[in-house]
GROMACS .gro file of C-alpha atoms in nm:
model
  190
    1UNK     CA    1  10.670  13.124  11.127
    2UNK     CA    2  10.305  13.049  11.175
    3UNK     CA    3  10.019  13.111  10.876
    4UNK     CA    4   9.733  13.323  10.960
    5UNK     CA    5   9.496  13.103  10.772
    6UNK     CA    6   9.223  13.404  10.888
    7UNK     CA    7   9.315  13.572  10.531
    8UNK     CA    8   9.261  13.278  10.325
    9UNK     CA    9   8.882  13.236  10.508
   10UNK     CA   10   8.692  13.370  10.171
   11UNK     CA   11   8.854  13.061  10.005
   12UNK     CA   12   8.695  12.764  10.105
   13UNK     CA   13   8.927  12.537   9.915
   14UNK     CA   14   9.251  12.662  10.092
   15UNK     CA   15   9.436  12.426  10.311
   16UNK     CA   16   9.777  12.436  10.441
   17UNK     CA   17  10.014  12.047  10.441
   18UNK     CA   18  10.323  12.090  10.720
   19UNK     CA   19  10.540  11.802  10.643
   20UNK     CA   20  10.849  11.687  10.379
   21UNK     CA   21  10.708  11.652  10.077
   22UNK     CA   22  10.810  11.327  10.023
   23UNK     CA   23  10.619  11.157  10.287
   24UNK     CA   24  10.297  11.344  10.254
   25UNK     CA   25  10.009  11.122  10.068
   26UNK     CA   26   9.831  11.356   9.789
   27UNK     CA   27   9.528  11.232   9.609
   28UNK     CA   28   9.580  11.122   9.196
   29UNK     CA   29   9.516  11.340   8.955
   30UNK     CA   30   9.361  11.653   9.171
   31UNK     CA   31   9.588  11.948   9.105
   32UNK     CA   32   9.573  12.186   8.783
   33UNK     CA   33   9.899  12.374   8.918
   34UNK     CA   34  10.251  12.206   9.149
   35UNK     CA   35  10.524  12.476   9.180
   36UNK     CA   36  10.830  12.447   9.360
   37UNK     CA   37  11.030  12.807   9.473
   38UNK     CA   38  11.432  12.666   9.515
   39UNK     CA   39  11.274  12.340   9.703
   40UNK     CA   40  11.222  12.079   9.416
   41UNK     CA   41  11.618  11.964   9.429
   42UNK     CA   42  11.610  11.879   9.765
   43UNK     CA   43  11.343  11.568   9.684
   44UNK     CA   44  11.472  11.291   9.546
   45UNK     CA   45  11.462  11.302   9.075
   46UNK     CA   46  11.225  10.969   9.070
   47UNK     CA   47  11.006  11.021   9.407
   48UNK     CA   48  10.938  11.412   9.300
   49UNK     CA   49  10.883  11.406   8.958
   50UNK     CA   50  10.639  11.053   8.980
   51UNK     CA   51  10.462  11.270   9.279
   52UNK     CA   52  10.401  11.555   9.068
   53UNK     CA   53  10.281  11.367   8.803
   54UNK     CA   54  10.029  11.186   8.963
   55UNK     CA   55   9.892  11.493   9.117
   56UNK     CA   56   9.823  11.663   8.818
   57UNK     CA   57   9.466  11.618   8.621
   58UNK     CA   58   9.533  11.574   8.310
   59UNK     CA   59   9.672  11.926   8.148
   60UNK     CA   60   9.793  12.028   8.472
   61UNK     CA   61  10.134  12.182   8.500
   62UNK     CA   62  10.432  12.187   8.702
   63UNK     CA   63  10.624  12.486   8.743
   64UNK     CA   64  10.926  12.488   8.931
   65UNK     CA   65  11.171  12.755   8.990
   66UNK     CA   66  11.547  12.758   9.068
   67UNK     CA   67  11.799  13.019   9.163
   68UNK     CA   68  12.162  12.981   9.090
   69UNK     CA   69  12.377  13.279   9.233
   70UNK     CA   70  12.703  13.306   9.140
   71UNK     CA   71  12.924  13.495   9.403
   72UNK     CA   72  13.029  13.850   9.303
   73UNK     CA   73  13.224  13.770   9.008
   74UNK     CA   74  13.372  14.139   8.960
   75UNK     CA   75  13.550  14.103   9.324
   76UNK     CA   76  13.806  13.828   9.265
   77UNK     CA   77  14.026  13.825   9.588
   78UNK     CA   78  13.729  13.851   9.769
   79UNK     CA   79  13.570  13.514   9.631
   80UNK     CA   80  13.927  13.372   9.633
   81UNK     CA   81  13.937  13.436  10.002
   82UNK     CA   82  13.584  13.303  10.082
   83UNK     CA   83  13.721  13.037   9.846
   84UNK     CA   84  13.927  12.942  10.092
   85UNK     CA   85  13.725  12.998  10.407
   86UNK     CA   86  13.499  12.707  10.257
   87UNK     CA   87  13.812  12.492  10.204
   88UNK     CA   88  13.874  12.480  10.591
   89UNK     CA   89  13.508  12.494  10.699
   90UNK     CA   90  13.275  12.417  10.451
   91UNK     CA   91  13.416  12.113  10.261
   92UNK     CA   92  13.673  11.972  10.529
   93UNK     CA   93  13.309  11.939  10.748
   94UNK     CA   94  13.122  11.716  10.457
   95UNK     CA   95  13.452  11.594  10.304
   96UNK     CA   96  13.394  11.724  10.003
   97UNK     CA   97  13.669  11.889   9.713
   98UNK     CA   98  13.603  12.245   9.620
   99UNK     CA   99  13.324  12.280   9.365
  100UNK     CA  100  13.415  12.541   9.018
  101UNK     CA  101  13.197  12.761   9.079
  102UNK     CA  102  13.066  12.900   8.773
  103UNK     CA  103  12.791  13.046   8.601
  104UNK     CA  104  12.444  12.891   8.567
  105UNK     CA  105  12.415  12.796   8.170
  106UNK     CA  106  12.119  12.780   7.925
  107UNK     CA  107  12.228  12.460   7.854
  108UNK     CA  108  12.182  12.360   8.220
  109UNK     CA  109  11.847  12.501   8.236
  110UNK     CA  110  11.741  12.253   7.944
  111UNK     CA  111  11.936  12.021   8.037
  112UNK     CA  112  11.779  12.006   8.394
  113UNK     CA  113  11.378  12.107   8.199
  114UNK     CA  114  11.419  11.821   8.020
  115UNK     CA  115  11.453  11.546   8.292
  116UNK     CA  116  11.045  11.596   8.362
  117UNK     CA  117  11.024  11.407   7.979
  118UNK     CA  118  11.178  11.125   8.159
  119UNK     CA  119  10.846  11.118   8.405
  120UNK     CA  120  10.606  11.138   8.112
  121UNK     CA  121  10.586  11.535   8.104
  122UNK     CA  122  10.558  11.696   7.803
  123UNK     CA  123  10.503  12.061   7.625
  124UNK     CA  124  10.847  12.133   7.847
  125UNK     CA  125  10.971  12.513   7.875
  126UNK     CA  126  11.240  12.701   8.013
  127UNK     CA  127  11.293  13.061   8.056
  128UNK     CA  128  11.607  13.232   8.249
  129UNK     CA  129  11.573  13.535   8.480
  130UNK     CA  130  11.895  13.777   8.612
  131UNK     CA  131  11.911  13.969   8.912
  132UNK     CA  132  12.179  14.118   9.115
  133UNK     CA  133  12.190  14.131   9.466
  134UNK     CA  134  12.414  14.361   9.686
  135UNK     CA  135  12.460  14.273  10.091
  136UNK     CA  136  12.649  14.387  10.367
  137UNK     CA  137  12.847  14.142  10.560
  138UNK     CA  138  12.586  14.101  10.798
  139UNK     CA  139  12.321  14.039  10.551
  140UNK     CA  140  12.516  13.801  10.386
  141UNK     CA  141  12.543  13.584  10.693
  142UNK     CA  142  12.197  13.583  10.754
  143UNK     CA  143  12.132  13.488  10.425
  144UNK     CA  144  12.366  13.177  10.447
  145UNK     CA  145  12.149  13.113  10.777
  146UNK     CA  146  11.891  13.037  10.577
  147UNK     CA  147  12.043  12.745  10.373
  148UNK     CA  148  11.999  12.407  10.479
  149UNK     CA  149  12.309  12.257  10.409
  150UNK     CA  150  12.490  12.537  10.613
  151UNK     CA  151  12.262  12.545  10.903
  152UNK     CA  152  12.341  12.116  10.964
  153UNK     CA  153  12.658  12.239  11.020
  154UNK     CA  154  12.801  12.141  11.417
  155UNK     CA  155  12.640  12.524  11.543
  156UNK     CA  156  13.021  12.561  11.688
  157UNK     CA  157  13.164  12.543  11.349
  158UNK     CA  158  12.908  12.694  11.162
  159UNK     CA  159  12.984  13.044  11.407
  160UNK     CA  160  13.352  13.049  11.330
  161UNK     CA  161  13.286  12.989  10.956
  162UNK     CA  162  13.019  13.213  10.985
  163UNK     CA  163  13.262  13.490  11.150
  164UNK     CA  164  13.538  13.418  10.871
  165UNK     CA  165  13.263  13.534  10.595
  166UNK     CA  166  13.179  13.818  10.747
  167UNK     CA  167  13.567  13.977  10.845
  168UNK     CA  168  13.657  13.882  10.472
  169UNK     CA  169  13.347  14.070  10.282
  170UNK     CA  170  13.415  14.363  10.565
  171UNK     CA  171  13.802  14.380  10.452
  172UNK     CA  172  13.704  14.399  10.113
  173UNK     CA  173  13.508  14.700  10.112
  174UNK     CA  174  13.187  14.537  10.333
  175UNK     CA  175  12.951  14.428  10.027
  176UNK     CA  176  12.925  14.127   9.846
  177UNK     CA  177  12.748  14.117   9.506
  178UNK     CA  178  12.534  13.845   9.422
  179UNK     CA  179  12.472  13.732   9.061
  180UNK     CA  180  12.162  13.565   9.033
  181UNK     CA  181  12.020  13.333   8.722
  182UNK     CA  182  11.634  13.235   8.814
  183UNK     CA  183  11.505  12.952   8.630
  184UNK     CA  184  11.148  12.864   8.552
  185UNK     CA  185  11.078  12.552   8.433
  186UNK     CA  186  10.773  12.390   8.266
  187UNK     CA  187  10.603  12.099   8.202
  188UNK     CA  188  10.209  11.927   8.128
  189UNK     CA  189  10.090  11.655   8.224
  190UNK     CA  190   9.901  11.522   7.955
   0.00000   0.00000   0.00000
């Protein structure tokens, strides 16, 4: 998807950076606001968090948000089955166990909020959002299209696992519900 940068022209400031985060030079101590939508765990702890810091001024803030959805809890065979679909595509592909999946905690959230102290943040915050989400098979799909770690999947794989998803939330009544916990974390430079 290309930016029109046409709608920013009344801001004279505006720029737009293409390119992983990590590699991209910033200058020291120029930002007031960093945020992060569902990106920030992707960069490596020590490389993000020094980054961020030293492109704050002095009381600038970071603000980084995470979602954590937890697959329709209410529908049990459902998730058992897509359980299992993950098993045989998912985790045999990386060679990885099955992961509990579980409920995002507020002890996470600090727990994760407090790891900017580490980086010399301080005044650190936390807050926790909730959201359900409802899809159709199909919309499901296209929403796992959009995650990184699926789409690295051998494309040949991916389609079959892809398919598997789909048939099982379609012979469970065709909807999956999505339990979403946002989190918004905080934290000044100072």
């Amino acid at each position: 998807m290309k930016l029109d940068k046409s709608k920013f022209n009344e801001y004279q400031k505006f720029s737009v950076i293409t390119g992983k985060f990590e590699d991209t030079v910033f200058e020291d101590n120029t930002f007031d606001l960093v945020f992060s939508a569902t990106a920030f765990h992707w960069v490596p702890e020590k490389i993000g968090y020094e980054k961020v810091f030293s492109m704050l001024k002095n009381g600038g803030a970071f603000a980084r948000f995470a979602n954590h959805p937890y697959r329709d809890k209410e529908n049990v065979e459902l998730s058992q089955e897509i359980d299992k679909i993950y098993d045989l595509y998912y985790n045999k592909y990386y060679n990885k166990e099955r992961e509990t999946i579980s409920g995002y905690t507020e002890q996470q959230a600090k727990e994760i909020a407090m790891i900017a102290s580490k980086y010399g943040f301080s005044d650190i915050r936390y807050e926790l959002f909730y959201r359900e989400r409802v899809f159709s098979a199909n919309e499901y799909i296209e929403l796992l299209g959009t995650y990184s770690n699926h789409i690295a999947i051998e494309e040949s794989i991916r389609t079959e696992f892809f398919a598997k998803i789909k048939e099982a939330i379609n012979n469970h009544g065709g909807i999956i519900k999505i339990h979403d916990t946002i989190d918004l974390q905080l934290a000044r430079k100072c």
